[in-house]
PDB file of C-alpha atoms in Angstrom:
ATOM      1  CA  MET A   1       0.068   0.079  -0.054  1.00 60.00           C
ATOM      2  CA  GLY A   2       1.167   3.432  -0.551  1.00 62.00           C
ATOM      3  CA  GLN A   3       3.497   4.939   1.875  1.00 73.00           C
ATOM      4  CA  GLY A   4       3.147   8.494   0.606  1.00 89.00           C
ATOM      5  CA  LEU A   5      -0.510   8.232   1.725  1.00 96.00           C
ATOM      6  CA  ARG A   6      -1.774  10.859   4.323  1.00 97.00           C
ATOM      7  CA  LEU A   7      -5.599  11.652   5.974  1.00 98.00           C
ATOM      8  CA  SER A   8      -5.842  14.738   7.395  1.00 98.00           C
ATOM      9  CA  VAL A   9      -8.725  16.274   9.243  1.00 97.00           C
ATOM     10  CA  ASN A  10      -8.795  20.043  10.391  1.00 97.00           C
ATOM     11  CA  ASN A  11     -11.468  21.492  12.388  1.00 96.00           C
ATOM     12  CA  LEU A  12     -14.421  19.292  10.847  1.00 96.00           C
ATOM     13  CA  ALA A  13     -17.999  20.100  11.926  1.00 95.00           C
ATOM     14  CA  CYS A  14     -20.876  18.610  10.953  1.00 93.00           C
ATOM     15  CA  GLU A  15     -24.682  19.540  11.347  1.00 90.00           C
ATOM     16  CA  ARG A  16     -28.003  17.003  11.025  1.00 83.00           C
ATOM     17  CA  GLY A  17     -31.428  18.306  10.959  1.00 83.00           C
ATOM     18  CA  GLY A  18     -30.212  21.806  11.576  1.00 83.00           C
ATOM     19  CA  ARG A  19     -28.394  20.893  14.750  1.00 87.00           C
ATOM     20  CA  ARG A  20     -24.859  20.916  15.451  1.00 89.00           C
ATOM     21  CA  ILE A  21     -23.600  17.749  16.220  1.00 91.00           C
ATOM     22  CA  PHE A  22     -19.819  18.121  16.674  1.00 92.00           C
ATOM     23  CA  ASP A  23     -17.267  20.831  16.010  1.00 92.00           C
ATOM     24  CA  GLY A  24     -13.573  20.996  15.941  1.00 94.00           C
ATOM     25  CA  VAL A  25     -12.271  17.755  15.365  1.00 95.00           C
ATOM     26  CA  SER A  26      -9.143  17.319  14.241  1.00 96.00           C
ATOM     27  CA  PHE A  27      -6.818  14.373  13.429  1.00 97.00           C
ATOM     28  CA  THR A  28      -4.185  12.954  10.732  1.00 97.00           C
ATOM     29  CA  LEU A  29      -3.711   9.115  10.150  1.00 97.00           C
ATOM     30  CA  LEU A  30      -0.736   7.742   8.422  1.00 97.00           C
ATOM     31  CA  PRO A  31       0.221   4.244   6.635  1.00 97.00           C
ATOM     32  CA  GLY A  32       0.028   1.656   9.451  1.00 96.00           C
ATOM     33  CA  GLU A  33      -1.807   3.789  12.055  1.00 96.00           C
ATOM     34  CA  ALA A  34      -5.081   3.118  14.004  1.00 96.00           C
ATOM     35  CA  LEU A  35      -7.560   5.715  15.302  1.00 96.00           C
ATOM     36  CA  VAL A  36     -10.200   4.516  17.792  1.00 94.00           C
ATOM     37  CA  ILE A  37     -13.245   6.938  18.070  1.00 94.00           C
ATOM     38  CA  THR A  38     -15.325   6.441  21.306  1.00 91.00           C
ATOM     39  CA  GLY A  39     -18.103   9.088  22.888  1.00 88.00           C
ATOM     40  CA  ARG A  40     -21.636   8.580  24.225  1.00 86.00           C
ATOM     41  CA  ASN A  41     -24.739   7.229  22.326  1.00 84.00           C
ATOM     42  CA  GLY A  42     -25.264   9.948  19.791  1.00 82.00           C
ATOM     43  CA  ALA A  43     -22.438  12.274  19.873  1.00 85.00           C
ATOM     44  CA  GLY A  44     -21.498  11.592  16.172  1.00 91.00           C
ATOM     45  CA  LYS A  45     -19.086   8.740  16.147  1.00 93.00           C
ATOM     46  CA  SER A  46     -20.797   6.952  13.281  1.00 93.00           C
ATOM     47  CA  THR A  47     -21.567  10.175  11.546  1.00 93.00           C
ATOM     48  CA  LEU A  48     -17.788  11.341  11.409  1.00 96.00           C
ATOM     49  CA  LEU A  49     -17.343   8.019   9.479  1.00 96.00           C
ATOM     50  CA  GLU A  50     -20.109   8.753   7.399  1.00 95.00           C
ATOM     51  CA  LEU A  51     -18.228  12.127   6.665  1.00 96.00           C
ATOM     52  CA  LEU A  52     -14.988  10.421   5.855  1.00 96.00           C
ATOM     53  CA  ALA A  53     -16.715   7.929   3.827  1.00 95.00           C
ATOM     54  CA  GLY A  54     -18.314  10.674   1.761  1.00 94.00           C
ATOM     55  CA  ARG A  55     -21.759  10.167   2.522  1.00 93.00           C
ATOM     56  CA  LEU A  56     -22.205  13.360   4.355  1.00 92.00           C
ATOM     57  CA  THR A  57     -21.056  16.993   3.598  1.00 94.00           C
ATOM     58  CA  PRO A  58     -19.682  18.650   6.530  1.00 95.00           C
ATOM     59  CA  ALA A  59     -20.757  22.075   7.900  1.00 94.00           C
ATOM     60  CA  GLY A  60     -16.951  23.142   8.296  1.00 95.00           C
ATOM     61  CA  GLY A  61     -13.357  22.186   8.181  1.00 97.00           C
ATOM     62  CA  GLN A  62     -11.207  20.051   5.507  1.00 96.00           C
ATOM     63  CA  ILE A  63     -10.946  16.636   5.190  1.00 97.00           C
ATOM     64  CA  LEU A  64      -7.631  16.060   3.218  1.00 97.00           C
ATOM     65  CA  TRP A  65      -6.213  12.995   1.092  1.00 97.00           C
ATOM     66  CA  GLU A  66      -3.289  12.792  -0.069  1.00 96.00           C
ATOM     67  CA  GLY A  67      -0.497  10.623  -1.705  1.00 95.00           C
ATOM     68  CA  ALA A  68      -3.410   8.899  -3.969  1.00 94.00           C
ATOM     69  CA  GLY A  69      -2.463  10.376  -7.198  1.00 92.00           C
ATOM     70  CA  GLU A  70      -6.205  10.449  -8.794  1.00 89.00           C
ATOM     71  CA  ARG A  71      -8.159   8.242  -6.579  1.00 93.00           C
ATOM     72  CA  SER A  72     -10.233  10.112  -4.761  1.00 94.00           C
ATOM     73  CA  LEU A  73     -10.796   9.182  -0.595  1.00 96.00           C
ATOM     74  CA  PRO A  74     -14.321   7.422  -1.464  1.00 94.00           C
ATOM     75  CA  GLU A  75     -12.234   4.956  -4.030  1.00 95.00           C
ATOM     76  CA  CYS A  76      -9.806   4.115  -1.414  1.00 96.00           C
ATOM     77  CA  LEU A  77     -11.267   3.229   1.340  1.00 97.00           C
ATOM     78  CA  HIS A  78     -13.728   0.479   2.810  1.00 97.00           C
ATOM     79  CA  TYR A  79     -16.813   1.011   5.080  1.00 96.00           C
ATOM     80  CA  VAL A  80     -18.610  -1.212   7.330  1.00 96.00           C
ATOM     81  CA  GLY A  81     -21.146   0.014   9.308  1.00 91.00           C
ATOM     82  CA  HIS A  82     -23.950  -1.037  11.317  1.00 85.00           C
ATOM     83  CA  ARG A  83     -25.950  -2.527   8.365  1.00 88.00           C
ATOM     84  CA  ASP A  84     -24.119  -5.407   6.662  1.00 89.00           C
ATOM     85  CA  ALA A  85     -25.284  -4.507   2.923  1.00 91.00           C
ATOM     86  CA  LEU A  86     -25.411  -7.982   1.971  1.00 95.00           C
ATOM     87  CA  LYS A  87     -27.820  -9.312  -0.404  1.00 96.00           C
ATOM     88  CA  SER A  88     -29.540 -11.935   1.997  1.00 96.00           C
ATOM     89  CA  ALA A  89     -30.822 -14.307  -1.212  1.00 96.00           C
ATOM     90  CA  LEU A  90     -27.005 -14.335  -2.177  1.00 97.00           C
ATOM     91  CA  THR A  91     -24.839 -16.976  -0.664  1.00 98.00           C
ATOM     92  CA  ALA A  92     -21.761 -15.873   1.327  1.00 98.00           C
ATOM     93  CA  ARG A  93     -19.519 -16.821  -1.430  1.00 98.00           C
ATOM     94  CA  GLU A  94     -21.431 -14.495  -4.077  1.00 98.00           C
ATOM     95  CA  ASN A  95     -21.779 -11.267  -2.032  1.00 97.00           C
ATOM     96  CA  LEU A  96     -17.984 -11.736  -1.802  1.00 98.00           C
ATOM     97  CA  ASP A  97     -17.540 -12.568  -5.294  1.00 97.00           C
ATOM     98  CA  PHE A  98     -19.322  -9.491  -6.271  1.00 97.00           C
ATOM     99  CA  ALA A  99     -18.054  -7.579  -3.590  1.00 96.00           C
ATOM    100  CA  ARG A 100     -14.626  -8.031  -5.345  1.00 96.00           C
ATOM    101  CA  GLU A 101     -15.641  -7.541  -9.045  1.00 95.00           C
ATOM    102  CA  PHE A 102     -17.192  -4.209  -8.329  1.00 94.00           C
ATOM    103  CA  LEU A 103     -14.687  -2.917  -5.908  1.00 93.00           C
ATOM    104  CA  GLY A 104     -11.748  -3.428  -8.328  1.00 89.00           C
ATOM    105  CA  HIS A 105      -8.223  -3.924  -6.998  1.00 92.00           C
ATOM    106  CA  PRO A 106      -8.774  -7.579  -5.969  1.00 96.00           C
ATOM    107  CA  ALA A 107      -6.951  -9.309  -3.082  1.00 97.00           C
ATOM    108  CA  LEU A 108      -8.191 -12.539  -1.818  1.00 97.00           C
ATOM    109  CA  SER A 109     -10.411 -14.666  -3.227  1.00 98.00           C
ATOM    110  CA  SER A 110     -13.890 -15.058  -1.742  1.00 98.00           C
ATOM    111  CA  ALA A 111     -13.062 -18.889  -0.589  1.00 98.00           C
ATOM    112  CA  GLU A 112      -9.832 -16.973   1.325  1.00 98.00           C
ATOM    113  CA  ALA A 113     -11.314 -14.448   2.761  1.00 98.00           C
ATOM    114  CA  LEU A 114     -14.217 -16.209   4.253  1.00 98.00           C
ATOM    115  CA  GLU A 115     -11.465 -18.932   5.529  1.00 98.00           C
ATOM    116  CA  ALA A 116      -9.837 -16.090   7.517  1.00 97.00           C
ATOM    117  CA  VAL A 117     -12.687 -15.010   9.283  1.00 97.00           C
ATOM    118  CA  GLY A 118     -13.863 -18.349  10.051  1.00 96.00           C
ATOM    119  CA  LEU A 119     -16.884 -19.283   7.813  1.00 97.00           C
ATOM    120  CA  ALA A 120     -15.048 -21.521   5.210  1.00 97.00           C
ATOM    121  CA  HIS A 121     -17.984 -23.998   6.010  1.00 96.00           C
ATOM    122  CA  ALA A 122     -20.729 -21.291   5.009  1.00 96.00           C
ATOM    123  CA  ALA A 123     -19.701 -19.931   1.721  1.00 97.00           C
ATOM    124  CA  ARG A 124     -22.661 -21.978  -0.497  1.00 97.00           C
ATOM    125  CA  LEU A 125     -25.186 -20.523   1.885  1.00 97.00           C
ATOM    126  CA  PRO A 126     -27.546 -18.031   1.554  1.00 97.00           C
ATOM    127  CA  VAL A 127     -26.742 -15.286   4.124  1.00 96.00           C
ATOM    128  CA  ALA A 128     -30.344 -15.104   5.040  1.00 97.00           C
ATOM    129  CA  TYR A 129     -29.976 -18.354   6.707  1.00 97.00           C
ATOM    130  CA  LEU A 130     -26.850 -16.706   8.546  1.00 97.00           C
ATOM    131  CA  SER A 131     -26.951 -15.574  12.508  1.00 96.00           C
ATOM    132  CA  ALA A 132     -25.764 -11.980  13.029  1.00 95.00           C
ATOM    133  CA  GLY A 133     -22.595 -12.709  14.080  1.00 95.00           C
ATOM    134  CA  GLN A 134     -21.859 -14.835  10.777  1.00 96.00           C
ATOM    135  CA  ARG A 135     -23.297 -12.104   8.986  1.00 96.00           C
ATOM    136  CA  HIS A 136     -21.402  -9.547  10.661  1.00 96.00           C
ATOM    137  CA  ARG A 137     -18.153 -11.400   9.601  1.00 97.00           C
ATOM    138  CA  VAL A 138     -19.364 -11.938   5.914  1.00 97.00           C
ATOM    139  CA  ALA A 139     -19.223  -7.726   5.894  1.00 97.00           C
ATOM    140  CA  LEU A 140     -16.115  -7.814   7.674  1.00 97.00           C
ATOM    141  CA  ALA A 141     -14.631 -10.231   5.057  1.00 97.00           C
ATOM    142  CA  ARG A 142     -15.166  -7.822   2.014  1.00 97.00           C
ATOM    143  CA  LEU A 143     -12.248  -5.736   3.841  1.00 97.00           C
ATOM    144  CA  LEU A 144      -9.877  -9.181   2.424  1.00 98.00           C
ATOM    145  CA  VAL A 145     -11.441  -9.064  -1.142  1.00 98.00           C
ATOM    146  CA  ALA A 146     -10.502  -5.640  -2.442  1.00 97.00           C
ATOM    147  CA  HIS A 147      -7.125  -3.504  -1.833  1.00 96.00           C
ATOM    148  CA  ARG A 148      -8.182  -0.404  -0.125  1.00 97.00           C
ATOM    149  CA  PRO A 149      -5.708   0.863   2.201  1.00 97.00           C
ATOM    150  CA  LEU A 150      -8.538   3.063   4.708  1.00 98.00           C
ATOM    151  CA  TRP A 151     -10.612   0.781   6.768  1.00 98.00           C
ATOM    152  CA  LEU A 152     -13.763   2.471   8.492  1.00 98.00           C
ATOM    153  CA  LEU A 153     -15.372   0.385  11.062  1.00 97.00           C
ATOM    154  CA  ASP A 154     -18.189   1.116  13.067  1.00 95.00           C
ATOM    155  CA  GLU A 155     -18.620  -0.665  16.119  1.00 93.00           C
ATOM    156  CA  PRO A 156     -16.551  -3.566  14.255  1.00 94.00           C
ATOM    157  CA  THR A 157     -16.809  -6.075  17.343  1.00 92.00           C
ATOM    158  CA  SER A 158     -20.616  -5.880  17.617  1.00 89.00           C
ATOM    159  CA  ALA A 159     -22.096  -9.392  17.608  1.00 90.00           C
ATOM    160  CA  LEU A 160     -19.242 -11.201  17.661  1.00 92.00           C
ATOM    161  CA  ASP A 161     -17.854 -13.474  20.351  1.00 93.00           C
ATOM    162  CA  THR A 162     -14.955 -14.012  22.062  1.00 93.00           C
ATOM    163  CA  ALA A 163     -12.794 -15.943  19.068  1.00 94.00           C
ATOM    164  CA  SER A 164     -14.128 -13.829  16.394  1.00 94.00           C
ATOM    165  CA  GLN A 165     -13.012 -10.436  18.340  1.00 93.00           C
ATOM    166  CA  GLU A 166      -9.479 -12.217  18.530  1.00 93.00           C
ATOM    167  CA  THR A 167      -9.746 -12.786  14.577  1.00 95.00           C
ATOM    168  CA  LEU A 168     -10.572  -9.379  13.778  1.00 94.00           C
ATOM    169  CA  ARG A 169      -8.011  -7.951  16.259  1.00 93.00           C
ATOM    170  CA  ARG A 170      -5.421  -9.713  13.980  1.00 94.00           C
ATOM    171  CA  LEU A 171      -7.033  -8.865  10.378  1.00 96.00           C
ATOM    172  CA  LEU A 172      -6.714  -5.143  11.722  1.00 95.00           C
ATOM    173  CA  GLU A 173      -3.078  -5.671  13.133  1.00 95.00           C
ATOM    174  CA  ASP A 174      -2.190  -7.645   9.313  1.00 96.00           C
ATOM    175  CA  HIS A 175      -3.783  -4.320   8.003  1.00 97.00           C
ATOM    176  CA  ARG A 176      -1.646  -1.965   9.230  1.00 96.00           C
ATOM    177  CA  SER A 177       1.612  -3.871   9.376  1.00 95.00           C
ATOM    178  CA  THR A 178       1.384  -3.620   5.495  1.00 95.00           C
ATOM    179  CA  GLY A 179       0.510   0.324   5.903  1.00 96.00           C
ATOM    180  CA  GLY A 180      -3.169  -0.009   5.606  1.00 97.00           C
ATOM    181  CA  MET A 181      -5.180   2.623   8.110  1.00 97.00           C
ATOM    182  CA  ILE A 182      -7.762   2.228  10.178  1.00 97.00           C
ATOM    183  CA  ALA A 183     -10.558   4.483  12.052  1.00 97.00           C
ATOM    184  CA  ALA A 184     -12.869   2.603  13.775  1.00 96.00           C
ATOM    185  CA  THR A 185     -15.322   3.667  16.423  1.00 94.00           C
ATOM    186  CA  THR A 186     -16.076   1.387  19.469  1.00 86.00           C
ATOM    187  CA  HIS A 187     -17.423   1.047  22.911  1.00 75.00           C
ATOM    188  CA  SER A 188     -15.696  -2.071  23.393  1.00 72.00           C
ATOM    189  CA  PRO A 189     -11.644  -2.171  23.730  1.00 68.00           C
ATOM    190  CA  LEU A 190      -9.986  -3.382  20.196  1.00 72.00           C
ATOM    191  CA  PHE A 191      -6.714  -3.994  21.290  1.00 77.00           C
ATOM    192  CA  LEU A 192      -5.149  -2.107  18.753  1.00 82.00           C
ATOM    193  CA  SER A 193      -1.415  -1.423  19.805  1.00 78.00           C
ATOM    194  CA  ASP A 194      -0.070   2.014  19.834  1.00 89.00           C
ATOM    195  CA  ALA A 195      -3.411   3.661  18.516  1.00 91.00           C
ATOM    196  CA  LYS A 196      -4.705   6.728  18.877  1.00 93.00           C
ATOM    197  CA  GLU A 197      -7.917   7.864  20.372  1.00 93.00           C
ATOM    198  CA  ILE A 198     -10.100  10.806  19.729  1.00 93.00           C
ATOM    199  CA  ARG A 199     -13.112  11.038  22.043  1.00 91.00           C
ATOM    200  CA  ILE A 200     -16.756  13.159  20.099  1.00 89.00           C
ATOM    201  CA  GLU A 201     -18.104  15.357  22.738  1.00 78.00           C
ATOM    202  CA  ARG A 202     -20.024  18.571  22.398  1.00 59.00           C
ATOM    203  CA  SER A 203     -16.863  20.203  23.049  1.00 42.00           C
ATOM    204  CA  PRO A 204     -14.328  17.693  21.287  1.00 42.00           C
ATOM    205  CA  VAL A 205     -11.096  17.042  21.795  1.00 42.00           C
ATOM    206  CA  ARG A 206      -8.197  16.595  19.268  1.00 45.00           C
ATOM    207  CA  ALA A 207      -6.748  13.319  18.624  1.00 50.00           C
ATOM    208  CA  GLY A 208      -4.164  12.867  21.388  1.00 51.00           C
ATOM    209  CA  GLY A 209      -1.482  10.326  22.501  1.00 48.00           C
ATOM    210  CA  ASP A 210      -1.715   6.696  22.292  1.00 47.00           C
ATOM    211  CA  ILE A 211      -4.311   4.411  24.333  1.00 46.00           C
ATOM    212  CA  PRO A 212      -3.203   3.318  27.580  1.00 41.00           C
TER     213      PRO A 212
END
C-alpha cells in the first residue's frame, strides 16, 4: 500500500436537521496507524465515519486525502457500518464475489476471505440463513477481497464472540503491518497496539496520544 498516503482532518464540523452534532474535530492518519473513536451514544461517532466516507457533507472544516494520485478518498476506503449491506438471497461467496469485482483492485478470493474469518463452511449458504454474528463476519470479509488502504469500521466487534473478536484483531493488525490505516468507533476495547484515540464530545478534543 502507498506509504505516501495521508489523511488529515482539520476542525471538522457536522450539522444534521439544523442541529450542530460536533465541531472542532482534528486528527491525522498515516500508513500503519489506527484511530479509535469513542464517545457517548448520539455524540456523532458514526456520523464522523460517514463524513469520511463521503456520505455526508461537512458543515465546516476540511478532509484532506493526499498521496493517492487521482484516486479520491471514497475510492480508497472500505466502510463497514451497522448495516451489513449484504444481499440475503445470495450466498456468502456470491456476496464476496460481487464485492471483489465491483470494488476492483482484487486481493483475496472469496474462499480465502471466508476462511480468514472462520466461515469457509458457510460459503454456499444464503446469507439469510446465517446468524447476526456470521453475517457480520461476511461483511468484514469484504475488507479482504479488494485492496483499499483505509478501513472505516463502525463498532466492528458488534455481534462477534470472543474468538471472532480475536480473529478481527489479527486482521486489523495485519492490515496495519502492510501500511493500511484504520478508523473505528467502539464501545469495547479493540486491543490495537499504539492506536490514537479521539473522544467525540459536545466540545471535542483533538486526537491525542496512545491508548493506555
